[in-house]
PDB file of C-alpha atoms in Angstrom:
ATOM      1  CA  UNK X   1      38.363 145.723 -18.720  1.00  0.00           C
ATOM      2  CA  UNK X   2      36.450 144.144 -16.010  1.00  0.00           C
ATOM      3  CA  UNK X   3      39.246 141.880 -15.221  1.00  0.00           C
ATOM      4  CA  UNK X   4      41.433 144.444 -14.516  1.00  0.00           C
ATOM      5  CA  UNK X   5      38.826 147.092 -12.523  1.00  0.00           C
ATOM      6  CA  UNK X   6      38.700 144.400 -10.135  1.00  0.00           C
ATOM      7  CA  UNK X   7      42.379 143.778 -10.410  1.00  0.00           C
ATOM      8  CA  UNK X   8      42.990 147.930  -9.505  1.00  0.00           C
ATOM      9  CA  UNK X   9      40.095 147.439  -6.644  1.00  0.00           C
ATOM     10  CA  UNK X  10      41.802 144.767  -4.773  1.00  0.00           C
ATOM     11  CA  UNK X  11      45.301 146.717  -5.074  1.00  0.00           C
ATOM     12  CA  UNK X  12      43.100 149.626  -3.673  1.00  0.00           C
ATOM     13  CA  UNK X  13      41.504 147.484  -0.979  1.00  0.00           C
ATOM     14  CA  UNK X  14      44.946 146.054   0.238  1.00  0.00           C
ATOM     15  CA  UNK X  15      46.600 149.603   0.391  1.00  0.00           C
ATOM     16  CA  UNK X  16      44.008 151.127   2.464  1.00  0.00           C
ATOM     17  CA  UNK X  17      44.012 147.861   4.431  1.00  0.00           C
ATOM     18  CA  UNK X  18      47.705 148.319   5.004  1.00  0.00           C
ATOM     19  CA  UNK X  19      47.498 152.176   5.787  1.00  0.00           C
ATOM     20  CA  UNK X  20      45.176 151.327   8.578  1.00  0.00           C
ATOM     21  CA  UNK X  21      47.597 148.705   9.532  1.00  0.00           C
ATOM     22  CA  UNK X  22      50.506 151.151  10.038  1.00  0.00           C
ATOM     23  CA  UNK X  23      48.142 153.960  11.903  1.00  0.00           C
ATOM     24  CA  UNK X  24      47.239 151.517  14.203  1.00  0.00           C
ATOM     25  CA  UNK X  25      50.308 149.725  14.915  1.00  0.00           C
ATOM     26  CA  UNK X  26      52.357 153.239  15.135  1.00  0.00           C
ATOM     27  CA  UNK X  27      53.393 153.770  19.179  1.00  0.00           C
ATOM     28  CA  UNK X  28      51.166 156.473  20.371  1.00  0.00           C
ATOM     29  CA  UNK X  29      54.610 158.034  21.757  1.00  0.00           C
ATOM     30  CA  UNK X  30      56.722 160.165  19.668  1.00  0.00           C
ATOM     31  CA  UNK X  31      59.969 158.438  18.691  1.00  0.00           C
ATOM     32  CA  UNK X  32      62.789 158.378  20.934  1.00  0.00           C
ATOM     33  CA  UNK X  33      60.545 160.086  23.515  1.00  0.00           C
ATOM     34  CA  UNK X  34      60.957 160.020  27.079  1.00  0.00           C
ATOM     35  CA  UNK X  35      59.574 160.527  30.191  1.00  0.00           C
ATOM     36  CA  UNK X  36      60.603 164.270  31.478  1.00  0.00           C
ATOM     37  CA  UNK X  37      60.386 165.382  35.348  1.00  0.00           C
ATOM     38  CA  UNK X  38      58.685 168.843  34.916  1.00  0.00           C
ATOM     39  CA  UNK X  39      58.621 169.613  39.097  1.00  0.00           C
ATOM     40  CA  UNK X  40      58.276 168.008  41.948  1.00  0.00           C
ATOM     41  CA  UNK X  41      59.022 168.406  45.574  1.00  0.00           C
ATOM     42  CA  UNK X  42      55.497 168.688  46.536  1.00  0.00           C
ATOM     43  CA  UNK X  43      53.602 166.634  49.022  1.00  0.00           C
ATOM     44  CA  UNK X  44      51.199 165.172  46.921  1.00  0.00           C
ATOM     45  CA  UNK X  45      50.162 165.927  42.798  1.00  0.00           C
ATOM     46  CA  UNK X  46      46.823 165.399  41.233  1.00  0.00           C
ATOM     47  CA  UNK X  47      44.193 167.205  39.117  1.00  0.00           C
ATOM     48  CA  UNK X  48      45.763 168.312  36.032  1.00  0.00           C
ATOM     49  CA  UNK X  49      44.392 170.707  33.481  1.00  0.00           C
ATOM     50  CA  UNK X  50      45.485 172.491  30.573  1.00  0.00           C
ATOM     51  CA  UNK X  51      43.893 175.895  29.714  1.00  0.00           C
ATOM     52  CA  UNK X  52      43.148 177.655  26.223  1.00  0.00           C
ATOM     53  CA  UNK X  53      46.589 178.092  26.093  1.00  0.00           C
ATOM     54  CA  UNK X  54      47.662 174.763  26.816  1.00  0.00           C
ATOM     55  CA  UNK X  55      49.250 175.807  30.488  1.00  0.00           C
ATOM     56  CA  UNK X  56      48.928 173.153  32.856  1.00  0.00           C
ATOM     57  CA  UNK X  57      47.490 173.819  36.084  1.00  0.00           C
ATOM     58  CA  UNK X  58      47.572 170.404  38.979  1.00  0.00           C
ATOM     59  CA  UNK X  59      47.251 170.414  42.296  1.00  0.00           C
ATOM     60  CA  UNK X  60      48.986 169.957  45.679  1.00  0.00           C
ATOM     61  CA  UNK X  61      46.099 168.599  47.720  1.00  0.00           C
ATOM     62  CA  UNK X  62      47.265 168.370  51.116  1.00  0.00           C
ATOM     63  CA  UNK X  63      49.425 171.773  50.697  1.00  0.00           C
ATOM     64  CA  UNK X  64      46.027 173.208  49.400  1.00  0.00           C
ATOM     65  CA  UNK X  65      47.728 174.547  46.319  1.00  0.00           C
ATOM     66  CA  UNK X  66      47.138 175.009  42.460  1.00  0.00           C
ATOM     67  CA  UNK X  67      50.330 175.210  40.510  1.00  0.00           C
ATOM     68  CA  UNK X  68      50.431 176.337  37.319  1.00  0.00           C
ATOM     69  CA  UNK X  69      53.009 174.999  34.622  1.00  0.00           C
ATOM     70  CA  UNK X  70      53.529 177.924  31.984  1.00  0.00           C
ATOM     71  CA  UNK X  71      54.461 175.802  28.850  1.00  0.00           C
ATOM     72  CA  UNK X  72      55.898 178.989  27.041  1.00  0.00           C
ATOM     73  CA  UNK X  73      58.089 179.433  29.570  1.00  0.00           C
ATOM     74  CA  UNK X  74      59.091 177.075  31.015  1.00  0.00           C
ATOM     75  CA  UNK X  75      58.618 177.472  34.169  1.00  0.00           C
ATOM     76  CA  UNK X  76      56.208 175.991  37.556  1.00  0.00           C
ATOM     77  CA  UNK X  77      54.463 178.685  39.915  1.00  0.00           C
ATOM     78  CA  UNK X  78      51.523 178.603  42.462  1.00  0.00           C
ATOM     79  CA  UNK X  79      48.491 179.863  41.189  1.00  0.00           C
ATOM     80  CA  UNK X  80      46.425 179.553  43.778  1.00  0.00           C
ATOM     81  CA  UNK X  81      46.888 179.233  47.629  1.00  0.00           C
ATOM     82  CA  UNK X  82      43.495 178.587  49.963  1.00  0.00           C
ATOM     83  CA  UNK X  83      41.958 176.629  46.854  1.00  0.00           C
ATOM     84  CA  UNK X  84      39.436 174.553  49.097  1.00  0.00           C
ATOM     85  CA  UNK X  85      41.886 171.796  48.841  1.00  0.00           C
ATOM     86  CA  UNK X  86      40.534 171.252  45.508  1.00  0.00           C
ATOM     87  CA  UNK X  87      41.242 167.746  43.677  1.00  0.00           C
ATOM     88  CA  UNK X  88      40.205 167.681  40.314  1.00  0.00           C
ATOM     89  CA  UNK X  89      40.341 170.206  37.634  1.00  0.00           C
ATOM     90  CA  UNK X  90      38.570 171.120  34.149  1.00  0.00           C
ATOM     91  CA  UNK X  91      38.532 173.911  32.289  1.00  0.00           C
ATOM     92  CA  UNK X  92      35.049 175.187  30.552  1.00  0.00           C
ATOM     93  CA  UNK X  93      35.084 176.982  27.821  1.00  0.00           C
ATOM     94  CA  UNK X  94      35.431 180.601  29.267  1.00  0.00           C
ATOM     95  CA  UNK X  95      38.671 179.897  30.762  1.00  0.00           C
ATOM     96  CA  UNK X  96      37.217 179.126  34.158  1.00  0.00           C
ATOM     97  CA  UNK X  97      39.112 176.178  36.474  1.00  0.00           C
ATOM     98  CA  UNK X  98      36.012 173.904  37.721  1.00  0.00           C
ATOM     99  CA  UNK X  99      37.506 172.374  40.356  1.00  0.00           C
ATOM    100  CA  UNK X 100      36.335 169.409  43.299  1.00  0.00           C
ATOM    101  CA  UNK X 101      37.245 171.658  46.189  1.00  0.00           C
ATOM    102  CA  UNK X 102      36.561 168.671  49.179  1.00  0.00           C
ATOM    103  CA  UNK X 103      37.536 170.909  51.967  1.00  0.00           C
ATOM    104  CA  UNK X 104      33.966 172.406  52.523  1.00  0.00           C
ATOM    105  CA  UNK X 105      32.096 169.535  50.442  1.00  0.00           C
ATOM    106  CA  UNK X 106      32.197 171.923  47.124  1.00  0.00           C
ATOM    107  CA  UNK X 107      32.558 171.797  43.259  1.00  0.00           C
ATOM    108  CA  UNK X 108      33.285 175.620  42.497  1.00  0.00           C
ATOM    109  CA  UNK X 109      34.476 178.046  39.953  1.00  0.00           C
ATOM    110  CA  UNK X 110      37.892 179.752  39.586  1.00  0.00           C
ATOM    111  CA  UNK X 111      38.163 182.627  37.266  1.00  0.00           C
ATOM    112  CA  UNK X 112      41.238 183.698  35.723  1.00  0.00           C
ATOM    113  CA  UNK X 113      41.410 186.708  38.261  1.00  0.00           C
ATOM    114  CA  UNK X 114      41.258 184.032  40.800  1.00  0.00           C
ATOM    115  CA  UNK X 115      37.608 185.201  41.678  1.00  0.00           C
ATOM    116  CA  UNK X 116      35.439 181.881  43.648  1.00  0.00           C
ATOM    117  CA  UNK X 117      32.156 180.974  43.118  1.00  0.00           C
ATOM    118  CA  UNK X 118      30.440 178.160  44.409  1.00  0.00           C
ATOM    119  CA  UNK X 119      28.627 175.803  41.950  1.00  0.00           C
ATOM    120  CA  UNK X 120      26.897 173.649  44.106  1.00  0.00           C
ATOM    121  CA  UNK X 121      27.581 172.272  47.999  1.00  0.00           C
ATOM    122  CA  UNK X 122      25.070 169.245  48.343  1.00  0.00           C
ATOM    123  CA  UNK X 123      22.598 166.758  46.936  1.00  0.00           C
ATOM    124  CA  UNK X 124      19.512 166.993  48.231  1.00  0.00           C
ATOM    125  CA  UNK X 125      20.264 169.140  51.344  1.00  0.00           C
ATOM    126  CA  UNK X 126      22.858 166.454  52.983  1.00  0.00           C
ATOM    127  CA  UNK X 127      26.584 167.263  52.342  1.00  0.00           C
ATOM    128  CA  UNK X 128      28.498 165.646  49.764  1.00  0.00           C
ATOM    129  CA  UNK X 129      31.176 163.351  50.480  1.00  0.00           C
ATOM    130  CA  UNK X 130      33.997 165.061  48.564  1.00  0.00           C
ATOM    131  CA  UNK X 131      33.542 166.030  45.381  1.00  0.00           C
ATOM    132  CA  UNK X 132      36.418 163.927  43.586  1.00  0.00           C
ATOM    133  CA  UNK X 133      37.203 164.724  39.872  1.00  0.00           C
ATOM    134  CA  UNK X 134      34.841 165.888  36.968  1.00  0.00           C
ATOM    135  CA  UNK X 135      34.160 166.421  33.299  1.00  0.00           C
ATOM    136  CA  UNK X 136      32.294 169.303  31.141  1.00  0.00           C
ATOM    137  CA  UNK X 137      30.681 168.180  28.494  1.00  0.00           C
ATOM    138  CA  UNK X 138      30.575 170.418  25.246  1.00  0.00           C
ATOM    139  CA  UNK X 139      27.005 171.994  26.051  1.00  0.00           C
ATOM    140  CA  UNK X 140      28.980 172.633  30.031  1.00  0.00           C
ATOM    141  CA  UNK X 141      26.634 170.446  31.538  1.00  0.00           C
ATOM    142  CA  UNK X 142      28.756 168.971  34.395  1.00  0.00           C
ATOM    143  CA  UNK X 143      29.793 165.328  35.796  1.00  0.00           C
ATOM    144  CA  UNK X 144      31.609 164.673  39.373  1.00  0.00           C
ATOM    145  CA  UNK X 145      32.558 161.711  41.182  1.00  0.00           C
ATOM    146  CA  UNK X 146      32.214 161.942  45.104  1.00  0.00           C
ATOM    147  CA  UNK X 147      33.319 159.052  46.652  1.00  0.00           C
ATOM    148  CA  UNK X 148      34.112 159.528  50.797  1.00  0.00           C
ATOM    149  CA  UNK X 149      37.866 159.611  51.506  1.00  0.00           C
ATOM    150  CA  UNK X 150      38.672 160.843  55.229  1.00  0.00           C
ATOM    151  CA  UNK X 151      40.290 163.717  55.215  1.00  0.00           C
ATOM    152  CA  UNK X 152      42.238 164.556  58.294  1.00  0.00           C
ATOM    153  CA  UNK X 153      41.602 168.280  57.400  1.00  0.00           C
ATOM    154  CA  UNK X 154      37.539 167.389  58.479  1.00  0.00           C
ATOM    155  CA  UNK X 155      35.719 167.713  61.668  1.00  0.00           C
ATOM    156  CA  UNK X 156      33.121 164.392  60.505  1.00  0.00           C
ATOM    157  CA  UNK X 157      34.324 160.759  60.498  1.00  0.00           C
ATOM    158  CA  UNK X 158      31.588 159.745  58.634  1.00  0.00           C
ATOM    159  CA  UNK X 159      29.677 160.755  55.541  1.00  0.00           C
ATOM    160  CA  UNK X 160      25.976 162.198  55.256  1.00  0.00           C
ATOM    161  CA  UNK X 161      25.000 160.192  52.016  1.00  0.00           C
ATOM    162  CA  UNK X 162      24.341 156.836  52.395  1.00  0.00           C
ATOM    163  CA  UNK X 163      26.437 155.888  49.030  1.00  0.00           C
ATOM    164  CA  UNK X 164      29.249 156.850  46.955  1.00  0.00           C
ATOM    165  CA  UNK X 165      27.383 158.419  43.478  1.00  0.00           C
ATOM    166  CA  UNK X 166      28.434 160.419  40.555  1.00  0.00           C
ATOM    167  CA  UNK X 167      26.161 163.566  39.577  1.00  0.00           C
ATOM    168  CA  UNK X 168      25.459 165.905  36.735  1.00  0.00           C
ATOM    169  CA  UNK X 169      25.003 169.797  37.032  1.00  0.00           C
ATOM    170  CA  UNK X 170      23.150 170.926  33.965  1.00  0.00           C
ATOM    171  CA  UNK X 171      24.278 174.045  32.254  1.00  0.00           C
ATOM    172  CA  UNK X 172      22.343 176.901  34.698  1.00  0.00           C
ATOM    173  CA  UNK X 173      21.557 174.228  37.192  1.00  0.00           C
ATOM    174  CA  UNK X 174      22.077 174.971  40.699  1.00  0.00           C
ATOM    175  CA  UNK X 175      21.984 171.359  41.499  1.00  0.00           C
ATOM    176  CA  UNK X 176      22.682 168.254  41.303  1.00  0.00           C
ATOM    177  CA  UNK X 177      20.888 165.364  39.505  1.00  0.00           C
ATOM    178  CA  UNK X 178      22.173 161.725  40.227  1.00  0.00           C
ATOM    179  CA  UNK X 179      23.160 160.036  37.705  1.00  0.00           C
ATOM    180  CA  UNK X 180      25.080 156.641  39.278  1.00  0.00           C
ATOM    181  CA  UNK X 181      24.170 155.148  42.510  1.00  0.00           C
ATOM    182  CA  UNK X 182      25.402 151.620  41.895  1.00  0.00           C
ATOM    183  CA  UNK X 183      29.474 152.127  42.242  1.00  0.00           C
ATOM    184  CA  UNK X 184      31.370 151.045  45.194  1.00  0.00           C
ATOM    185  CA  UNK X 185      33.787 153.769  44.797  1.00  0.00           C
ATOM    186  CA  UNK X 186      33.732 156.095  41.399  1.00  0.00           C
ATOM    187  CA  UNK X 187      36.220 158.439  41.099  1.00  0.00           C
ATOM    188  CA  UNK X 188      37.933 159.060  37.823  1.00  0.00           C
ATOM    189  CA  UNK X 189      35.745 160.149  34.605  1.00  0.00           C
ATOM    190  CA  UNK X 190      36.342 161.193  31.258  1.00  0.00           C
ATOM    191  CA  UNK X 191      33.657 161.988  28.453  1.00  0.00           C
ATOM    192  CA  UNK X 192      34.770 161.794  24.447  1.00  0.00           C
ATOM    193  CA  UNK X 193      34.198 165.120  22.856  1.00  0.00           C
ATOM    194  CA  UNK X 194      30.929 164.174  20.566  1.00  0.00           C
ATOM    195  CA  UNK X 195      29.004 164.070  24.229  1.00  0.00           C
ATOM    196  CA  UNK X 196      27.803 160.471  23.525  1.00  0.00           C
ATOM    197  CA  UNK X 197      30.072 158.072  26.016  1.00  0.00           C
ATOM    198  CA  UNK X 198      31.284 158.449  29.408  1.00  0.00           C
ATOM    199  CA  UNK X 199      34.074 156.628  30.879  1.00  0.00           C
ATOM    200  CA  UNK X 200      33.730 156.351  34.959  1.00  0.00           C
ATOM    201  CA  UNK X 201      36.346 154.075  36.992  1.00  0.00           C
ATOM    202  CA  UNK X 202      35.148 152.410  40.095  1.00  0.00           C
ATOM    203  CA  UNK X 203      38.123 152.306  41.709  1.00  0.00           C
ATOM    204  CA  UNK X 204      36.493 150.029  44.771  1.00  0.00           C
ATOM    205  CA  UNK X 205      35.367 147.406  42.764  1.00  0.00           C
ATOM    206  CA  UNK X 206      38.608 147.864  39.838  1.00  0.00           C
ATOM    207  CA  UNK X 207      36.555 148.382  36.936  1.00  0.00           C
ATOM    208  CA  UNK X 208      36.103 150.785  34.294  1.00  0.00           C
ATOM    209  CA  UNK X 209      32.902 151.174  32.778  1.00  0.00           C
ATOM    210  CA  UNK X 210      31.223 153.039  30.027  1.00  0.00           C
ATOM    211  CA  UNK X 211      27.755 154.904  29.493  1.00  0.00           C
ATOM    212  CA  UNK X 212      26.009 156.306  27.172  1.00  0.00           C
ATOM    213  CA  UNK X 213      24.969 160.397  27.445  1.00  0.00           C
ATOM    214  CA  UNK X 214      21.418 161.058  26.725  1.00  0.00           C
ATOM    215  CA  UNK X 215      20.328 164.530  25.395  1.00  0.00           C
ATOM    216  CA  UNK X 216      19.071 165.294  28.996  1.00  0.00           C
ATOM    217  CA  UNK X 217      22.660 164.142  30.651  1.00  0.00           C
ATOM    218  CA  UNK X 218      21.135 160.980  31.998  1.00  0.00           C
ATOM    219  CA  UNK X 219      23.152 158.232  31.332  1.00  0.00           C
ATOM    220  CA  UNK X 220      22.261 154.197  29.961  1.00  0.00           C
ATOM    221  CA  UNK X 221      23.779 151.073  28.858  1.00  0.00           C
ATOM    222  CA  UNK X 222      26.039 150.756  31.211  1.00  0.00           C
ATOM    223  CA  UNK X 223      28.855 148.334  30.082  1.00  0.00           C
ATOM    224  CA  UNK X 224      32.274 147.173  31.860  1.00  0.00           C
ATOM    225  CA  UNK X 225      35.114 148.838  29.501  1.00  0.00           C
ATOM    226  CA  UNK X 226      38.073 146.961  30.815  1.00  0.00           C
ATOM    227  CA  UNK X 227      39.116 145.249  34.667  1.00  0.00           C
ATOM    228  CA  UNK X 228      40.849 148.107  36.060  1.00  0.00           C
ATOM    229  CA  UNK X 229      40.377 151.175  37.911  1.00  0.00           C
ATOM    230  CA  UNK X 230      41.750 154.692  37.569  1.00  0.00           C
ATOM    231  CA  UNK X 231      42.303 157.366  40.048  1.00  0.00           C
ATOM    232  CA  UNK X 232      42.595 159.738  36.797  1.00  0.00           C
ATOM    233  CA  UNK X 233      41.552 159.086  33.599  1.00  0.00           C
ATOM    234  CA  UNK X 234      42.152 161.092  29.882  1.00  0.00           C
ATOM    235  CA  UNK X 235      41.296 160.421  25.766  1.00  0.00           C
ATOM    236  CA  UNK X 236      43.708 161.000  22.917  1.00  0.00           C
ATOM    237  CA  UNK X 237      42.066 162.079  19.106  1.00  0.00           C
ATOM    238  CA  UNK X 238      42.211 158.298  18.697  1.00  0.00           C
ATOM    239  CA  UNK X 239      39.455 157.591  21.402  1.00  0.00           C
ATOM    240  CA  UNK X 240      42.473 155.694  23.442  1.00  0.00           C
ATOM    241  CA  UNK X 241      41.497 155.667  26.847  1.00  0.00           C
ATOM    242  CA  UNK X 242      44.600 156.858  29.510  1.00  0.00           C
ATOM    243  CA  UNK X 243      43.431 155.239  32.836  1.00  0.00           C
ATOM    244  CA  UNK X 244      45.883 155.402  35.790  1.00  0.00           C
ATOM    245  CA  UNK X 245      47.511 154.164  39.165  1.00  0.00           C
ATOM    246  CA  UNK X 246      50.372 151.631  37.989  1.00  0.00           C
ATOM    247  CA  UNK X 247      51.538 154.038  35.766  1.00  0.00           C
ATOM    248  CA  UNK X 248      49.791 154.635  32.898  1.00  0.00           C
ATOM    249  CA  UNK X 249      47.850 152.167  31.177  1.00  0.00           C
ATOM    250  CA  UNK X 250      46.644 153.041  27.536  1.00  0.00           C
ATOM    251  CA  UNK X 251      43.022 151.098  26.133  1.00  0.00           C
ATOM    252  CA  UNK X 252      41.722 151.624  22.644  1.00  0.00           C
ATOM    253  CA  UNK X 253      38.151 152.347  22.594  1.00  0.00           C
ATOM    254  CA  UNK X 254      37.529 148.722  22.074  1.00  0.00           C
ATOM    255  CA  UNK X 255      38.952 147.839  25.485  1.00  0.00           C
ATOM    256  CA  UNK X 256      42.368 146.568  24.247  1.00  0.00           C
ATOM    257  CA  UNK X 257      45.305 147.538  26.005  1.00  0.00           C
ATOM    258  CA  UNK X 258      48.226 149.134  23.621  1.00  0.00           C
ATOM    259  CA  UNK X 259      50.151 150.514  26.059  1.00  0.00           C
ATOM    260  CA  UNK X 260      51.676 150.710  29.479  1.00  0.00           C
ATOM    261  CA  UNK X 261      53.530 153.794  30.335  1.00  0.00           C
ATOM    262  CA  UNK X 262      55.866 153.249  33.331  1.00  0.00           C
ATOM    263  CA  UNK X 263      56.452 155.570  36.226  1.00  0.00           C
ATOM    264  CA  UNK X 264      59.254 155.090  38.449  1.00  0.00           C
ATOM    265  CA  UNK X 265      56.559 156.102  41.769  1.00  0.00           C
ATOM    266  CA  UNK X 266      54.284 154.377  44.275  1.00  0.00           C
ATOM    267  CA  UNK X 267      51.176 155.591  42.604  1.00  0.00           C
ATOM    268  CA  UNK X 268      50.180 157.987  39.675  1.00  0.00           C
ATOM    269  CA  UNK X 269      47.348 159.991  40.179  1.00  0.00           C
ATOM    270  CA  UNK X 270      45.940 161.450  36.820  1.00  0.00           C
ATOM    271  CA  UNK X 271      46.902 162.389  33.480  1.00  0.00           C
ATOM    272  CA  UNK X 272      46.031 165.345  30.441  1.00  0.00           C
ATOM    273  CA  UNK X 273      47.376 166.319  27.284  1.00  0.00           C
ATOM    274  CA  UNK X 274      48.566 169.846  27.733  1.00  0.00           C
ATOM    275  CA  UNK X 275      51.565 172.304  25.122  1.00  0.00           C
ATOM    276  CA  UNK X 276      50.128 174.704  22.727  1.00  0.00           C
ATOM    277  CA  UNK X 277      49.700 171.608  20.332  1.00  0.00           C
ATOM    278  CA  UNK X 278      48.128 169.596  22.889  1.00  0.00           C
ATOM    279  CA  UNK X 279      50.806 166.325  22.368  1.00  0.00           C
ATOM    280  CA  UNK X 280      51.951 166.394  25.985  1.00  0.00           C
ATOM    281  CA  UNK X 281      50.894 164.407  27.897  1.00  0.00           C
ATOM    282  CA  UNK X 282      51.407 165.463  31.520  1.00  0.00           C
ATOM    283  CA  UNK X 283      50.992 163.123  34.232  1.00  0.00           C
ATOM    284  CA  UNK X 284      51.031 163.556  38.055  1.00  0.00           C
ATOM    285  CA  UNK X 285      52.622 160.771  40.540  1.00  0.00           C
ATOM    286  CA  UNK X 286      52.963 161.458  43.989  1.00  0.00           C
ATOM    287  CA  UNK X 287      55.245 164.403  44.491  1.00  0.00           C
ATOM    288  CA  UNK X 288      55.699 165.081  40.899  1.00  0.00           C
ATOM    289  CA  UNK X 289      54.476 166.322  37.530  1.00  0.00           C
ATOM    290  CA  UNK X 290      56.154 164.567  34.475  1.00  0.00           C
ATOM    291  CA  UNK X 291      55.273 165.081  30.617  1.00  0.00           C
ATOM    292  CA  UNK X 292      56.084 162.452  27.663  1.00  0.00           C
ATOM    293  CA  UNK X 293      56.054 163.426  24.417  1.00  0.00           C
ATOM    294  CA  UNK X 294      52.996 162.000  22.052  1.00  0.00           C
ATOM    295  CA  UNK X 295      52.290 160.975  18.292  1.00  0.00           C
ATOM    296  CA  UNK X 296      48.457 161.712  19.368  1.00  0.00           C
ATOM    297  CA  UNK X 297      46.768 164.705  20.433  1.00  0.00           C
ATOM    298  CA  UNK X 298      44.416 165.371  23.845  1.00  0.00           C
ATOM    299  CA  UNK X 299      40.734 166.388  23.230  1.00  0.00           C
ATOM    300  CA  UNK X 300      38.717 168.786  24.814  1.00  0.00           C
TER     301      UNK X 300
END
């Protein structure tokens, strides 16, 4: 009897062993999948966002536009004209569109009526250099990236802050704690929905690293997660990290790359999962917003 319990428990052992196998070594793409042109003709795409409903909303930066991509039907609009030339976008749980509006220095709040508040306009009464891209965590505390990139829509040539930081806005906050101050250049940032690691790219140095989230939103053990940077960065239900620039470039949450998702443009800005099922992923390259279909799912 003993002989053949551990007989059945190896036979159990290798099946489960094999299971995980498969999972892992199934493409994160759906079969036969490819890439789809959703829009383009705009002057330059970034920011994308996908609400309750799974719309996705991007942006047109130097247009200062939000378009929204209605997944139900089909069909690309403008939201949102005289949107602060805002960057990146998040949702929070109301339905609000947090967005890095770099025009006047700003991260503010869109409602769905289109309403704008301003979150928050500086650190420590100097101006921030333009607020880049952000993440909400599950509690809606709040971390941006503001590196300085010239805009030629800007009266300064030069920044206020002496370096390029990423911040947290606490839930009520009105503002900012720092958080990093040792980054060349952050700018794109993605947190995994349990609220315990935070992925930032340092796209002047071309690293990724990761943190750990404390209760209080401070952030520690600061480790390099792979040798590349992102402009835009996303997670799948699998913890795979999305970073991109060439393309898109998929890490597991050990650091491994699994895949490389080509796109036939100079430079690809960000990515999100988006669709009522959330296994879209929708990425934005230049003038353009494509979407591939997925085996995995986006988080929050």
């Amino acid at each position: 009897m003993k002989t053949k319990f551990i007989f059945l428990s190896a036979i159990a052992s290798l099946m489960f062993a094999l299971q995980n196998c498969n999972a892992q070594d199934k493409d994160i793409v759906a079969e036969g999948a490819e890439l789809q042109l959703v829009a383009n003709g705009y002057e330059f795409t970034e920011g994308p966002a996908a609400d309750k409903d799974g719309n996705v909303f991007f942006t047109d930066q130097p247009n200062d536009h939000i378009i929204e991509y209605d997944v139900e039907a089909d069909s690309v609009f403008v939201f949102m004209e005289g949107a602060g030339r805002s960057n990146g976008l998040y949702f929070d749980d109301e339905n609000n569109l947090i967005a890095c509006a770099d025009e006047e220095f700003q991260l503010i709040k869109i409602s769905p009526n289109k309403d704008i508040e301003v979150l928050v306009d500086d650190f420590e009464g100097k101006k921030l250099n333009g607020p880049n891209d952000l993440w909400i965590a599950e509690d809606g505390g709040i971390y941006l990236t503001d590196p300085y990139y010239q805009r030629p829509y800007w009266d300064r040539t030069s920044p206020d802050l002496e370096s390029q930081n990423v911040y947290y806005l606490a839930p009520g906050s009105k503002s900012l704690t720092m958080v990093v101050d040792d980054l060349v250049q952050p700018n794109g940032i993605i947190g995994t929905p349990d609220g315990k690691t935070l992925y930032i790219a340092d796209i002047g140095d071309k690293k990724t690293y990761s943190y750990t989230i404390a209760e209080d939103g401070s952030l520690s053990d600061k480790s390099l997660f792979v040798e590349m940077d992102s402009d835009g960065m996303t997670l799948d239900h699998q913890g795979n990290v999305y970073i991109t620039g060439d393309g898109v470039t998929v890490f597991d949450k050990n650091g491994k790359q699994i895949k490389h998702i080509k796109i036939d443009e100079n430079w690809t800005a960000n990515v999100t999962f988006g669709g009522k099922d959330r296994q879209t992923l929708f990425i934005t390259a230049m003038d353009a917003l494509y979407s591939l279909k997925m085996n995995v799912k986006g988080v929050r």
